[in-house]
PDB file of C-alpha atoms in Angstrom:
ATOM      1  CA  UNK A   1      42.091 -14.859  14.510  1.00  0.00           C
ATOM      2  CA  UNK A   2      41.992 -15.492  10.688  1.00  0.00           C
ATOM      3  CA  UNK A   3      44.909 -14.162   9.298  1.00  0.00           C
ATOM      4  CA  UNK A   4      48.379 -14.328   7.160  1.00  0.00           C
ATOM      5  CA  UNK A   5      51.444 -14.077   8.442  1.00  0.00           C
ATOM      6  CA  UNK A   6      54.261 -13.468   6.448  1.00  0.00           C
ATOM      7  CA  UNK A   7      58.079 -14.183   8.194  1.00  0.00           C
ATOM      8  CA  UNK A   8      59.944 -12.402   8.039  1.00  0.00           C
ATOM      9  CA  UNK A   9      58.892  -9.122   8.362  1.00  0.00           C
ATOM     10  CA  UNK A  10      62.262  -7.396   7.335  1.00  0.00           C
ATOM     11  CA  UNK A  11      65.024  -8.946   5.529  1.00  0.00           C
ATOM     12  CA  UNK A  12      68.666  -7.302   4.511  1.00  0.00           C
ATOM     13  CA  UNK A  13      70.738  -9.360   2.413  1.00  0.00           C
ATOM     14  CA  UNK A  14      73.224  -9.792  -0.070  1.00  0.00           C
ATOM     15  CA  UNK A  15      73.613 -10.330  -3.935  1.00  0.00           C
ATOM     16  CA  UNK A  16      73.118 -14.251  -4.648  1.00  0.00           C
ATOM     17  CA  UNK A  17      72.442 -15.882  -1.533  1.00  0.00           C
ATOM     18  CA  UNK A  18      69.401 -17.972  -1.086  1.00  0.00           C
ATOM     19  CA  UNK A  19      66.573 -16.552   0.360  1.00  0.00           C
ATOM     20  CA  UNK A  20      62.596 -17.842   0.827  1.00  0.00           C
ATOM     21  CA  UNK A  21      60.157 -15.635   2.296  1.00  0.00           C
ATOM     22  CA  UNK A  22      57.283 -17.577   4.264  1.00  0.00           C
ATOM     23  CA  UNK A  23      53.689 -17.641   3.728  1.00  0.00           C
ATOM     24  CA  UNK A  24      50.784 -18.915   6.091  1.00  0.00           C
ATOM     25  CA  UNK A  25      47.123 -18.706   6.020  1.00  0.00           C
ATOM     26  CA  UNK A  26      44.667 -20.338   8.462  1.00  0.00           C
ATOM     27  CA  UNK A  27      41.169 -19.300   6.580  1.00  0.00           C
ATOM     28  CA  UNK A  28      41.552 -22.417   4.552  1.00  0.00           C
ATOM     29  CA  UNK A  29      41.698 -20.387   1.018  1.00  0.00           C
ATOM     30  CA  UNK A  30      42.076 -21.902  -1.963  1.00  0.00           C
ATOM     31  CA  UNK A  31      43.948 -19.181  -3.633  1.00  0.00           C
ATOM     32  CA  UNK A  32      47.435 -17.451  -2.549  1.00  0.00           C
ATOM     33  CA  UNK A  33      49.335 -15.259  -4.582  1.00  0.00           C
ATOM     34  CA  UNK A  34      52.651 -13.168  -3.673  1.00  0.00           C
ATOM     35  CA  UNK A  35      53.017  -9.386  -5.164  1.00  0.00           C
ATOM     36  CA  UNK A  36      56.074  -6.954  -4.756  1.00  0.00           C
ATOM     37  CA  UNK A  37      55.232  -3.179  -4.462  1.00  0.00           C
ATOM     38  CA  UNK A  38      57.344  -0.477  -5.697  1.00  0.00           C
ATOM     39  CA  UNK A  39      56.646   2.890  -5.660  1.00  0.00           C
ATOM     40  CA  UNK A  40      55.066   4.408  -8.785  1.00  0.00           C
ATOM     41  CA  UNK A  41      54.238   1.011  -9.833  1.00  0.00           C
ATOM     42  CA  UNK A  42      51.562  -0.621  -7.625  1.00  0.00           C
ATOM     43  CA  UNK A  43      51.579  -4.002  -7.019  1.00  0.00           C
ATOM     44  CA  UNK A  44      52.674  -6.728  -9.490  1.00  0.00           C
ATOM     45  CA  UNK A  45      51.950 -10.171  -8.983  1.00  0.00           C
ATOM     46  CA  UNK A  46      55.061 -12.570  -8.903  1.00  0.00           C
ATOM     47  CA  UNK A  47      53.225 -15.944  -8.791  1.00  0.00           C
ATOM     48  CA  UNK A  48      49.998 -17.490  -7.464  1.00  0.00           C
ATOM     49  CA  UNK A  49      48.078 -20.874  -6.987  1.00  0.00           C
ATOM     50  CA  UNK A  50      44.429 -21.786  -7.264  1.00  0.00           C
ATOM     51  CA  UNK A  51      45.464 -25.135  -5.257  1.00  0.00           C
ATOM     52  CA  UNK A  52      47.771 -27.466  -3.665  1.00  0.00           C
ATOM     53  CA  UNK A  53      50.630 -28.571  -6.247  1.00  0.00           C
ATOM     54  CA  UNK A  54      49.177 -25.765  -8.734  1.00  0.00           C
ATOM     55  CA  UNK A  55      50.745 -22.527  -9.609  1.00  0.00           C
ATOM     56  CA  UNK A  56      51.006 -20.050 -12.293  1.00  0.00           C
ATOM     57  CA  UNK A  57      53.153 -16.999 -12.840  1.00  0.00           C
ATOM     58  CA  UNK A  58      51.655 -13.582 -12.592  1.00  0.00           C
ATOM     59  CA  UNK A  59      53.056 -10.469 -14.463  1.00  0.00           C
ATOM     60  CA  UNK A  60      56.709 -10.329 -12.775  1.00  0.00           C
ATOM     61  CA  UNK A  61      57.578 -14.055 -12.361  1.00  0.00           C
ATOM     62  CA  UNK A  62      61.368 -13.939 -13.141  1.00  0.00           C
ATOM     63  CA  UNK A  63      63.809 -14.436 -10.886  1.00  0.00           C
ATOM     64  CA  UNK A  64      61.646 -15.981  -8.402  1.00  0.00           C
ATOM     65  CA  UNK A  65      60.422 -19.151  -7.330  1.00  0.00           C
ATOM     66  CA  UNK A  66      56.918 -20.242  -5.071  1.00  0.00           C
ATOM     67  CA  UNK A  67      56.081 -24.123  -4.467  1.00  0.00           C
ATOM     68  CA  UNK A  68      52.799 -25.247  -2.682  1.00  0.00           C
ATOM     69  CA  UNK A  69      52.713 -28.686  -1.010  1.00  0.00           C
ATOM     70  CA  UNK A  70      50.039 -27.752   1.687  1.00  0.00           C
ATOM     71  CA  UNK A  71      46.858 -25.575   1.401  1.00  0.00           C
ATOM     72  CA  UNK A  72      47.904 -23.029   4.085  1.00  0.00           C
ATOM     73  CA  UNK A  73      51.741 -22.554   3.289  1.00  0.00           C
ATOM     74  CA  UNK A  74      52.797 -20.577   0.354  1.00  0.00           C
ATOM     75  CA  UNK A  75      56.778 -19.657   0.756  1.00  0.00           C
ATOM     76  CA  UNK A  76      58.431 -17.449  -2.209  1.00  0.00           C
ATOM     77  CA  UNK A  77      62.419 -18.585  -3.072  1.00  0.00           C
ATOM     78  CA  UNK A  78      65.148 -16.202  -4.262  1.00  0.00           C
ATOM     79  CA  UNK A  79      67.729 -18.348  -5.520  1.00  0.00           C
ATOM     80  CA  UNK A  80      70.231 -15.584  -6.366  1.00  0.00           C
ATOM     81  CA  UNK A  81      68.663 -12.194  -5.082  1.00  0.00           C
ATOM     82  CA  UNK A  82      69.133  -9.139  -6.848  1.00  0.00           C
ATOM     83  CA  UNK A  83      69.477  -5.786  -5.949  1.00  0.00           C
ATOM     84  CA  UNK A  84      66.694  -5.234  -8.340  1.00  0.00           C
ATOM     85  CA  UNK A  85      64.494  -7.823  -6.382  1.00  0.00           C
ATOM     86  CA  UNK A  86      64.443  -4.851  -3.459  1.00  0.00           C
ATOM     87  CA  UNK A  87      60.975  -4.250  -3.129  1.00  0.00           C
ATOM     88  CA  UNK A  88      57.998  -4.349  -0.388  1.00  0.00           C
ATOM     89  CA  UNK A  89      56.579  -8.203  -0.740  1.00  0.00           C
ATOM     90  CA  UNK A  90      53.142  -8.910   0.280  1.00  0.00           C
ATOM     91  CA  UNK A  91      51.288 -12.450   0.279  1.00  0.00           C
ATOM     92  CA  UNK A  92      47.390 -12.519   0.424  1.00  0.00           C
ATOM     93  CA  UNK A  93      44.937 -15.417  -0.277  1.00  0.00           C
ATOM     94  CA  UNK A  94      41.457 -15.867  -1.087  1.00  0.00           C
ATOM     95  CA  UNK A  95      38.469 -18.529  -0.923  1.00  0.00           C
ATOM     96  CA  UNK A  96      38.038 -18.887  -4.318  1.00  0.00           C
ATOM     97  CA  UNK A  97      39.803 -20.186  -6.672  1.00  0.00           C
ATOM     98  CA  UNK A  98      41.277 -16.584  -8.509  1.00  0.00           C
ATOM     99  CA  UNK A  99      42.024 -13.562  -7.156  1.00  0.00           C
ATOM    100  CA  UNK A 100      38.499 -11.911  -8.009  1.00  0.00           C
ATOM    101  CA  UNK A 101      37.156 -12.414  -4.508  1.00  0.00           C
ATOM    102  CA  UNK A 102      39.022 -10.252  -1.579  1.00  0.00           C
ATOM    103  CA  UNK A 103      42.385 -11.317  -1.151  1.00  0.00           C
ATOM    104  CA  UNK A 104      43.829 -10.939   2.472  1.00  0.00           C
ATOM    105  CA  UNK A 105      46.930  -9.389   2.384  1.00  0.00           C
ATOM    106  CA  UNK A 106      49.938 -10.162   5.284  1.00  0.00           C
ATOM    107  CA  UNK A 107      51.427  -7.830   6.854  1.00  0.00           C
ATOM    108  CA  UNK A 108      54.493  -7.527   4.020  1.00  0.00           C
ATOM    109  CA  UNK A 109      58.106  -7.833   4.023  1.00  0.00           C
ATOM    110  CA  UNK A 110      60.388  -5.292   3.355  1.00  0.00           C
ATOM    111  CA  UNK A 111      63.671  -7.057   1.710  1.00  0.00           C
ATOM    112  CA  UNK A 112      66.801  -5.268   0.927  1.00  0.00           C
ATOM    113  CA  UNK A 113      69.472  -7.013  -1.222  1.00  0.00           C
ATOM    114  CA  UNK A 114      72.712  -5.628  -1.793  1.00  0.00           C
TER     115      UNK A 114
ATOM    116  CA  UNK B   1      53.674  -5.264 -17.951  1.00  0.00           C
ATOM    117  CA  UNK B   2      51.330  -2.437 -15.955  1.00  0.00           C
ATOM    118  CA  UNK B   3      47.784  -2.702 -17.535  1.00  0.00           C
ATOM    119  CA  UNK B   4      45.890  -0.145 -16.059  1.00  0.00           C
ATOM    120  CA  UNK B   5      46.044   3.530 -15.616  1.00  0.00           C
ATOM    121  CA  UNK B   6      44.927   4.772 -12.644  1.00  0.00           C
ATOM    122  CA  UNK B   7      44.166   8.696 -11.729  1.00  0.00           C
ATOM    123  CA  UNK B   8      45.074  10.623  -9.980  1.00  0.00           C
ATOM    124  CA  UNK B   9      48.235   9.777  -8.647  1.00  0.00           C
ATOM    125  CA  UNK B  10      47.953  11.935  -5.642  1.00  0.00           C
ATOM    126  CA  UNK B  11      45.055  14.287  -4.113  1.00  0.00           C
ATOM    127  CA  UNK B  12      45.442  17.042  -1.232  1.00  0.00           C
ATOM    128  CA  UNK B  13      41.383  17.709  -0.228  1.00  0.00           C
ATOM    129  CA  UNK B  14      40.370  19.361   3.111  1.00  0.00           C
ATOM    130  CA  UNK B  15      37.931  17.293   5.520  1.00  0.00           C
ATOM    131  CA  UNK B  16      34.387  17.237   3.851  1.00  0.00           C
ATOM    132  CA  UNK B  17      35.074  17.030   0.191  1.00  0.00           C
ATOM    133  CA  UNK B  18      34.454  14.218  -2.013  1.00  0.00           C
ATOM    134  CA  UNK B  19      37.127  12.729  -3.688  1.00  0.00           C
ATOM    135  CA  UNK B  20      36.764  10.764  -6.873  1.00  0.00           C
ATOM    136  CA  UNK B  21      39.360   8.471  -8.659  1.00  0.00           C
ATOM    137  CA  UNK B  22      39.181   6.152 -11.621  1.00  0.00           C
ATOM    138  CA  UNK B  23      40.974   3.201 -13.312  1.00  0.00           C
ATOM    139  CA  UNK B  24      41.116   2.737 -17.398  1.00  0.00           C
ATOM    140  CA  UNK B  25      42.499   0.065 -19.514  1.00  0.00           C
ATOM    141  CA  UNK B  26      42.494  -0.978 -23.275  1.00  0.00           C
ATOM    142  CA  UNK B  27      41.867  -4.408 -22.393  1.00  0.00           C
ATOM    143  CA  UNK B  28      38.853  -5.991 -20.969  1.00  0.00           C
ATOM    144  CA  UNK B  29      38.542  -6.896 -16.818  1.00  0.00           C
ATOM    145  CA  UNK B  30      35.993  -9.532 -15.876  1.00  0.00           C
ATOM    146  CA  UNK B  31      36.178  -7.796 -12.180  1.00  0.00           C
ATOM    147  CA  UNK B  32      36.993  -5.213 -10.938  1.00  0.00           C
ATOM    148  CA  UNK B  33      37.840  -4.298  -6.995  1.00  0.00           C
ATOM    149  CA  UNK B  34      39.076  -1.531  -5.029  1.00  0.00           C
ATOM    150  CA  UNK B  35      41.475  -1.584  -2.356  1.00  0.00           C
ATOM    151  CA  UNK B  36      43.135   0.386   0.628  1.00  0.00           C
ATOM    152  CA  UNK B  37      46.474   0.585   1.759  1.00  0.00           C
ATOM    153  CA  UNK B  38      47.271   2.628   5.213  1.00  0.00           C
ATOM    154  CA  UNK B  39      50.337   3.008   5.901  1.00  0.00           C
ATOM    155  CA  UNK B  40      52.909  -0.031   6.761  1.00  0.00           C
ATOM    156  CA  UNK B  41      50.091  -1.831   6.103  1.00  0.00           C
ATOM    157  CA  UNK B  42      48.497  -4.538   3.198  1.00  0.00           C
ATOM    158  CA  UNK B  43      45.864  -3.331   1.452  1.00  0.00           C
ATOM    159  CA  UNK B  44      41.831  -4.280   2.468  1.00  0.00           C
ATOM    160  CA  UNK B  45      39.064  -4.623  -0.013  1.00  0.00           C
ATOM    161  CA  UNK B  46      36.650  -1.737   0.036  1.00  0.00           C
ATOM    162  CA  UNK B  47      34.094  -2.545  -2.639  1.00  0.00           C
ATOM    163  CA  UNK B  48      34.223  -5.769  -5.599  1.00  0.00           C
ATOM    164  CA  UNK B  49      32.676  -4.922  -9.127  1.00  0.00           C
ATOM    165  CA  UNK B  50      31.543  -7.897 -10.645  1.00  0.00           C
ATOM    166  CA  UNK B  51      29.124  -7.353 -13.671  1.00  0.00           C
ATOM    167  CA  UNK B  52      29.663  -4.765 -16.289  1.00  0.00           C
ATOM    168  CA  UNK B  53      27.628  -1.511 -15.605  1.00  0.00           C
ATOM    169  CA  UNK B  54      27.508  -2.441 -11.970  1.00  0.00           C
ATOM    170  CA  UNK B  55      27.149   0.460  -9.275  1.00  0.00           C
ATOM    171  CA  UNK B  56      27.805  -0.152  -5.910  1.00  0.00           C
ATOM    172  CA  UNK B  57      28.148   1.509  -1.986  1.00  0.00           C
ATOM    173  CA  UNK B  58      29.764   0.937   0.948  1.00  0.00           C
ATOM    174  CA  UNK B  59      29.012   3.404   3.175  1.00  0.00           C
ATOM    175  CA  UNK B  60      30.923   6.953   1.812  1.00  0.00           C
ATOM    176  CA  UNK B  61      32.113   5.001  -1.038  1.00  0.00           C
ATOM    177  CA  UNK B  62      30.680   4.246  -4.243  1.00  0.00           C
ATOM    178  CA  UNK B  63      32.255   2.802  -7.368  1.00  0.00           C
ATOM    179  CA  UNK B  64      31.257   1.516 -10.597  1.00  0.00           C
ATOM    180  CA  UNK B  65      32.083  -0.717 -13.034  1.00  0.00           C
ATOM    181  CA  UNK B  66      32.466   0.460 -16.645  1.00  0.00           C
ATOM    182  CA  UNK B  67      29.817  -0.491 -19.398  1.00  0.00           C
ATOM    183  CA  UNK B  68      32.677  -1.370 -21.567  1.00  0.00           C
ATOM    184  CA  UNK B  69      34.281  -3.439 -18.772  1.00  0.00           C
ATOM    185  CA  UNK B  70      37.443  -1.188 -19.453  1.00  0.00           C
ATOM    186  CA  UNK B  71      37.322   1.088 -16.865  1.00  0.00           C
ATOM    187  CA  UNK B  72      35.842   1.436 -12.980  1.00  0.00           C
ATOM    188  CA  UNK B  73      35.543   4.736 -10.663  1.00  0.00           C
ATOM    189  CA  UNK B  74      35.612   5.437  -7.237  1.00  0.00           C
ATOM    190  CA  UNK B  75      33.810   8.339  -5.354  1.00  0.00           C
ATOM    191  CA  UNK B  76      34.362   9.219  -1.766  1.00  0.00           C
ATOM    192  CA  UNK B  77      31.666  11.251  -0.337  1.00  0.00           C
ATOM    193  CA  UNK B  78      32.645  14.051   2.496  1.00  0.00           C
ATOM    194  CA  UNK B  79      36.302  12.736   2.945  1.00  0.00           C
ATOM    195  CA  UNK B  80      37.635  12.122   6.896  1.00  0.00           C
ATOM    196  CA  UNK B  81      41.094  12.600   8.039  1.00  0.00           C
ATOM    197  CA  UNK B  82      41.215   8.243   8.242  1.00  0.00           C
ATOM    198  CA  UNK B  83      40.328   7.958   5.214  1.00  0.00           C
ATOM    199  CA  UNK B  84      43.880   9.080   4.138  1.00  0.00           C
ATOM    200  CA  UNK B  85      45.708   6.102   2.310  1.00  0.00           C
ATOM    201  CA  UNK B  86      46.434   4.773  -0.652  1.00  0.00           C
ATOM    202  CA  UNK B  87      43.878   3.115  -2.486  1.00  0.00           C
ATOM    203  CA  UNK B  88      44.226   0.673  -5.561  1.00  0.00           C
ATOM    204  CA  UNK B  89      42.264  -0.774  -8.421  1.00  0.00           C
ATOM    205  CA  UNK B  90      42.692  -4.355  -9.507  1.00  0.00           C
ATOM    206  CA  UNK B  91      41.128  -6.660 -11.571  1.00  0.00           C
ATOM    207  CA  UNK B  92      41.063  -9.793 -13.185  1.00  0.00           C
ATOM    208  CA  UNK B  93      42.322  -9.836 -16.825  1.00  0.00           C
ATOM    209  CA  UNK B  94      40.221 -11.958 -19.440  1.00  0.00           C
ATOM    210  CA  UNK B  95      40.387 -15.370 -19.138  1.00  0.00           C
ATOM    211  CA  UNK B  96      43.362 -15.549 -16.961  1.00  0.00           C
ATOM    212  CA  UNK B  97      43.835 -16.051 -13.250  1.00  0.00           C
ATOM    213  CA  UNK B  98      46.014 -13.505 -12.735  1.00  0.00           C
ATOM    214  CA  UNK B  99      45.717 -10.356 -11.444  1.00  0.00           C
ATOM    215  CA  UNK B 100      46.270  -6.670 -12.229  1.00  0.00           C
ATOM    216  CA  UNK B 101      46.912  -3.660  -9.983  1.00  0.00           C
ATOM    217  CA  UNK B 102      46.645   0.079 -10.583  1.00  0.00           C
ATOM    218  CA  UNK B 103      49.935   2.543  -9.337  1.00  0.00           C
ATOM    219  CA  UNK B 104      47.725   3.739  -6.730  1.00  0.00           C
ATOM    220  CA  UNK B 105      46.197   7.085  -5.404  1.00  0.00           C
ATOM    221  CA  UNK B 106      48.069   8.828  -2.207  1.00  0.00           C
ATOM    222  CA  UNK B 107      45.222  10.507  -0.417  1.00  0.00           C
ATOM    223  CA  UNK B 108      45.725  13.065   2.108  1.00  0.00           C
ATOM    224  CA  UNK B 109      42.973  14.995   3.856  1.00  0.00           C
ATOM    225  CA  UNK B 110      43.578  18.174   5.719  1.00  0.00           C
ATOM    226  CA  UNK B 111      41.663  18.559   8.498  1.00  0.00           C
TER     227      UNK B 111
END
């Protein structure tokens, strides 16, 4: 089944310990981006990457960090979570090489920091 | 920073009525796309915009892309109770890669 799974699913944690959310896609895409959704606001994108070793940072980069050393994996670092980083996380990916073809979304993860 | 307004931010309608929502910006979107969220769920692509003065369906839904490429609508024709959701703009700003989203519209439909 194509799909992305995103691990884990729910996360509760605490202010400044290291954290990486993981991201994996088996539709062969090109493109995988990570956005956080808070209410009122949508969803902003943190980061994304048009290809192995390339990525760029969206609208709401700070704070976090993405690396992407194979096509299918896309995990998103915390170094030093922030209460402000509480948010609903989704990853999605896409054949081309920008988000302006569908983008798959996971199913998100809900992180808590305190 | 948010980039595009998008309206309403919520809707009540009873089963059967059409539903219309749009998306505006001051700055120009080479695409534009629509998406729904259902609940505890990622959103799925319901219709792409790609040329400017572009109308197209999917069914009960019908959207269009702006002539100005600075706006897109979205018209649901006689609403069902699963069609309750949130549903989202986006688009692709300029010449970047990145990606914008709209603050979303809550639908509900009473049956």
């Amino acid at each position: 089944e194509a799909q992305v799974t995103q691990n884990p699913r729910y996360l509760i944690t605490v202010t400044g310990k290291k954290l990486t959310v993981t991201c994996s896609q088996n539709m062969n895409h090109e493109y995988m981006s990570w956005y956080r959704q808070d209410p009122g606001l949508g969803l902003r994108q943190i980061y994304y990457s048009m290809n192995v070793e390339v990525t760029d940072k969206g609208d709401v980069p700070e704070g976090y960090k993405v690396s992407r050393k194979e096509k299918r994996n896309f995990p998103l670092i915390l170094e030093s979570p922030s209460p402000n980083q509480t948010s609903l996380y989704f990853c999605a990916s896409s054949f081309g090489t920008s988000g302006n073809y569908e983008q798959f979304f996971g199913p998100g993860t809900r992180l808590t920091v305190l | 920073g948010q980039q595009l307004n998008q309206s309403p931010q919520s809707m009540f309608i009873q089963e059967g009525e059409d539903v219309s929502m749009n998306c505006t910006s001051s700055s120009i979107f080479n695409t534009w796309l629509w998406y729904k969220q259902d609940p505890g769920e990622g959103p799925v692509l319901l219709i792409a915009l790609y040329k400017a003065g572009e109308l197209t369906s999917n069914g009960r839904l019908t959207a269009q892309f702006g002539i100005t490429r600075k706006d897109s609508f979205l018209n649901i024709s006689a609403s069902i109770p699963s069609d309750v959701g949130i549903y989202f703009c986006a688009g692709q700003l300029g010449n970047n890669n990145d990606m914008r989203f709209g603050a979303g519209t809550r639908l509900t439909v009473k049956p």
